[in-house]
Amino acid sequence: MTYVYAESTAVVGPLAAYPEPHTYDLCELHARNLTAPRGWDLVRHEGEFEPPPPTTDDLVALAEAVREAGRPVPRQDDAPPDGPHTGRRGHLRVIPPA
């Protein structure tokens, strides 16, 4: 979706194959239900909304996400042998018994 301010027009079409400034990607539900401001025209793509083909950037981002998810996470709750400690798990704190 993009706006043509000089012509008071909102334009809704398929996703762009590459990033463009001043455009917004919408899901199909929101693209179909979008309304223009009062006094504006709405130009809507009447074909199917198909996702753009994957690019090498998409594949690299996916590979990096999978690689990151597969990395072992060091455990924070292993207490050192010299006494109790306070550890963290996500947004929760593990507090040892007194």
Coordinates of N, CA and C in Angstrom, one line a residue:
M1 N 0.8 -1.2 0.0 CA 0.0 0.0 0.0 C 0.9 1.2 0.0
T2 N 0.4 2.2 -0.7 CA 1.1 3.5 -0.7 C 0.1 4.6 -0.9
Y3 N 0.5 5.8 -0.6 CA -0.4 7.0 -0.8 C 0.2 7.9 -1.8
V4 N -0.6 8.5 -2.6 CA -0.2 9.5 -3.5 C -0.9 10.8 -3.0
Y5 N -0.2 11.5 -2.2 CA -0.8 12.7 -1.5 C -1.2 13.8 -2.4
A6 N -0.5 14.0 -3.5 CA -0.8 15.1 -4.4 C -2.2 14.8 -5.1
E7 N -2.5 13.5 -5.3 CA -3.8 13.2 -5.9 C -4.8 12.6 -5.0
S8 N -4.6 12.7 -3.6 CA -5.5 12.2 -2.6 C -5.9 10.8 -3.0
T9 N -5.0 9.9 -3.2 CA -5.3 8.5 -3.6 C -4.4 7.6 -2.8
A10 N -5.1 6.5 -2.4 CA -4.4 5.4 -1.7 C -4.4 4.2 -2.7
V11 N -3.3 3.6 -2.8 CA -3.1 2.5 -3.8 C -2.7 1.2 -3.1
V12 N -3.5 0.2 -3.3 CA -3.3 -1.1 -2.7 C -3.0 -2.1 -3.8
G13 N -1.9 -2.8 -3.7 CA -1.5 -3.8 -4.7 C -0.7 -4.9 -4.1
P14 N -0.1 -5.8 -4.9 CA 0.6 -6.9 -4.4 C 1.9 -6.4 -3.7
L15 N 2.5 -7.3 -3.0 CA 3.8 -7.0 -2.3 C 4.9 -6.7 -3.3
A16 N 5.7 -5.7 -2.9 CA 6.8 -5.4 -3.8 C 7.9 -6.4 -3.7
A17 N 8.6 -6.6 -4.8 CA 9.7 -7.6 -4.8 C 10.9 -7.1 -4.1
Y18 N 11.0 -5.8 -3.9 CA 12.2 -5.2 -3.3 C 11.7 -4.0 -2.4
P19 N 12.4 -3.6 -1.4 CA 12.0 -2.5 -0.5 C 11.9 -1.2 -1.2
E20 N 10.8 -0.5 -0.9 CA 10.6 0.8 -1.5 C 10.2 1.8 -0.3
P21 N 10.7 3.0 -0.3 CA 10.3 3.9 0.8 C 8.9 4.3 0.6
H22 N 8.2 4.6 1.7 CA 6.9 5.1 1.7 C 5.8 4.1 1.3
T23 N 6.1 2.8 1.3 CA 5.2 1.8 1.0 C 5.0 0.9 2.3
Y24 N 3.9 0.3 2.4 CA 3.6 -0.6 3.6 C 3.1 -1.9 3.1
D25 N 3.7 -3.0 3.6 CA 3.2 -4.3 3.3 C 2.0 -4.7 4.2
L26 N 1.0 -5.1 3.7 CA -0.2 -5.5 4.4 C -0.5 -7.0 4.2
C27 N -1.1 -7.7 5.2 CA -1.6 -9.0 4.9 C -2.8 -9.0 4.0
E28 N -3.2 -10.1 3.5 CA -4.3 -10.1 2.5 C -5.6 -9.6 3.1
L29 N -5.8 -10.0 4.4 CA -7.1 -9.5 5.1 C -7.1 -8.0 5.2
H30 N -6.0 -7.4 5.6 CA -6.0 -6.0 5.7 C -6.0 -5.3 4.4
A31 N -5.3 -5.8 3.4 CA -5.3 -5.2 2.1 C -6.7 -5.2 1.5
R32 N -7.5 -6.3 1.7 CA -8.8 -6.3 1.1 C -9.8 -5.4 1.9
N33 N -9.6 -5.2 3.2 CA -10.5 -4.4 4.0 C -10.1 -3.0 4.2
L34 N -9.0 -2.5 3.6 CA -8.6 -1.2 3.8 C -9.5 -0.2 3.2
T35 N -9.7 0.9 3.9 CA -10.5 2.0 3.3 C -9.7 3.3 3.3
A36 N -10.0 4.2 2.4 CA -9.2 5.4 2.2 C -9.8 6.5 3.1
P37 N -9.1 7.5 3.4 CA -9.6 8.6 4.2 C -10.8 9.3 3.4
R38 N -11.6 10.0 4.1 CA -12.8 10.7 3.5 C -12.3 11.7 2.5
G39 N -12.8 11.6 1.3 CA -12.4 12.5 0.2 C -11.3 12.0 -0.7
W40 N -10.8 10.8 -0.4 CA -9.7 10.2 -1.1 C -10.2 9.1 -2.0
D41 N -9.5 8.8 -3.1 CA -9.8 7.7 -4.0 C -9.0 6.5 -3.5
L42 N -9.5 5.3 -3.8 CA -8.8 4.1 -3.4 C -8.7 3.3 -4.7
V43 N -7.4 3.0 -5.1 CA -7.1 2.2 -6.3 C -6.7 0.9 -5.7
R44 N -7.4 -0.2 -6.1 CA -7.1 -1.5 -5.6 C -6.8 -2.5 -6.7
H45 N -5.7 -3.3 -6.5 CA -5.4 -4.4 -7.4 C -6.5 -5.4 -7.4
E46 N -7.0 -5.8 -8.5 CA -8.1 -6.8 -8.5 C -7.6 -8.2 -8.7
G47 N -6.3 -8.5 -8.9 CA -5.9 -9.8 -9.1 C -5.6 -10.5 -7.7
E48 N -5.0 -11.7 -7.8 CA -4.6 -12.4 -6.6 C -3.4 -11.7 -5.9
F49 N -3.4 -11.8 -4.6 CA -2.3 -11.3 -3.8 C -1.4 -12.5 -3.6
E50 N -0.3 -12.5 -4.3 CA 0.7 -13.6 -4.2 C 1.9 -13.0 -3.5
P51 N 2.6 -13.8 -2.7 CA 3.8 -13.4 -2.1 C 4.9 -13.3 -3.1
P52 N 5.8 -12.3 -3.0 CA 6.9 -12.2 -4.0 C 7.8 -13.4 -3.9
P53 N 8.5 -13.8 -5.0 CA 9.4 -14.9 -4.9 C 10.5 -14.7 -3.9
P54 N 11.0 -15.8 -3.3 CA 12.1 -15.6 -2.3 C 13.4 -15.0 -3.0
T55 N 14.1 -14.2 -2.2 CA 15.3 -13.7 -2.7 C 16.4 -14.3 -2.0
T56 N 17.7 -14.1 -2.4 CA 18.8 -14.6 -1.6 C 18.8 -14.0 -0.2
D57 N 18.4 -12.8 -0.1 CA 18.3 -12.2 1.3 C 17.4 -12.9 2.2
D58 N 16.2 -13.3 1.6 CA 15.3 -14.1 2.4 C 15.9 -15.4 2.9
L59 N 16.6 -16.1 1.9 CA 17.2 -17.4 2.2 C 18.3 -17.3 3.3
V60 N 19.1 -16.2 3.1 CA 20.2 -16.0 4.1 C 19.6 -15.7 5.5
A61 N 18.6 -14.9 5.6 CA 17.9 -14.6 6.8 C 17.3 -15.9 7.5
L62 N 16.7 -16.7 6.7 CA 16.2 -18.0 7.2 C 17.3 -18.9 7.7
A63 N 18.4 -19.0 6.9 CA 19.5 -19.8 7.4 C 20.1 -19.3 8.7
E64 N 20.2 -18.0 8.8 CA 20.8 -17.4 10.1 C 19.8 -17.7 11.2
A65 N 18.5 -17.6 11.0 CA 17.5 -17.8 12.1 C 17.6 -19.3 12.5
V66 N 17.7 -20.2 11.6 CA 17.8 -21.6 11.9 C 19.1 -21.9 12.7
R67 N 20.2 -21.3 12.2 CA 21.5 -21.5 12.9 C 21.5 -20.9 14.3
E68 N 20.8 -19.8 14.5 CA 20.7 -19.2 15.8 C 19.9 -20.0 16.7
A69 N 18.8 -20.6 16.2 CA 17.9 -21.4 17.0 C 18.6 -22.7 17.4
G70 N 19.5 -23.2 16.6 CA 20.2 -24.4 16.9 C 21.4 -24.3 17.8
R71 N 21.8 -23.1 18.2 CA 22.9 -22.9 19.1 C 22.6 -23.3 20.5
P72 N 23.4 -24.0 21.2 CA 23.1 -24.4 22.6 C 23.1 -23.1 23.5
V73 N 22.2 -23.0 24.4 CA 22.1 -21.9 25.3 C 22.7 -22.3 26.6
P74 N 23.7 -21.5 27.0 CA 24.3 -21.8 28.3 C 23.3 -21.7 29.4
R75 N 23.3 -22.6 30.3 CA 22.4 -22.7 31.4 C 22.8 -21.7 32.5
Q76 N 21.9 -20.9 33.0 CA 22.1 -19.9 34.0 C 21.9 -20.4 35.4
D77 N 21.2 -21.6 35.5 CA 20.8 -22.0 36.8 C 21.8 -23.0 37.5
D78 N 22.9 -23.3 36.9 CA 23.9 -24.2 37.5 C 24.7 -23.4 38.6
A79 N 24.5 -23.8 39.8 CA 25.1 -23.1 41.0 C 26.5 -23.5 41.1
P80 N 27.4 -22.5 41.3 CA 28.8 -22.8 41.6 C 28.9 -23.6 42.9
P81 N 30.0 -24.4 43.1 CA 30.1 -25.2 44.3 C 30.3 -24.4 45.6
D82 N 30.6 -23.1 45.5 CA 30.9 -22.3 46.7 C 29.7 -21.6 47.3
G83 N 28.5 -21.9 46.9 CA 27.4 -21.3 47.6 C 26.2 -21.0 46.7
P84 N 25.1 -20.5 47.2 CA 23.9 -20.1 46.4 C 24.2 -18.9 45.6
H85 N 23.3 -18.8 44.6 CA 23.4 -17.6 43.7 C 22.0 -17.3 43.1
T86 N 21.9 -16.2 42.5 CA 20.6 -15.8 41.8 C 20.9 -15.9 40.3
G87 N 20.0 -16.7 39.6 CA 20.2 -16.8 38.2 C 19.0 -16.2 37.4
R88 N 19.0 -16.2 36.1 CA 17.9 -15.7 35.3 C 17.5 -16.7 34.3
R89 N 16.2 -16.9 34.1 CA 15.7 -17.7 33.0 C 14.7 -16.8 32.3
G90 N 15.1 -16.3 31.1 CA 14.2 -15.4 30.4 C 13.9 -14.1 31.2
H91 N 12.6 -13.9 31.5 CA 12.3 -12.7 32.3 C 12.0 -13.1 33.8
L92 N 12.2 -14.3 34.2 CA 12.0 -14.8 35.6 C 13.4 -14.9 36.3
R93 N 13.4 -14.7 37.6 CA 14.6 -14.9 38.4 C 14.4 -16.2 39.2
V94 N 15.5 -16.9 39.3 CA 15.6 -18.1 40.1 C 16.2 -17.7 41.4
I95 N 15.5 -17.8 42.5 CA 16.0 -17.4 43.8 C 16.2 -18.6 44.7
P96 N 17.4 -18.9 45.1 CA 17.6 -20.2 45.9 C 16.9 -20.1 47.3
P97 N 16.6 -21.2 47.9 CA 16.0 -21.2 49.2 C 17.0 -20.7 50.2
A98 N 16.5 -20.0 51.3 CA 17.3 -19.4 52.3 C 17.9 -20.5 53.2

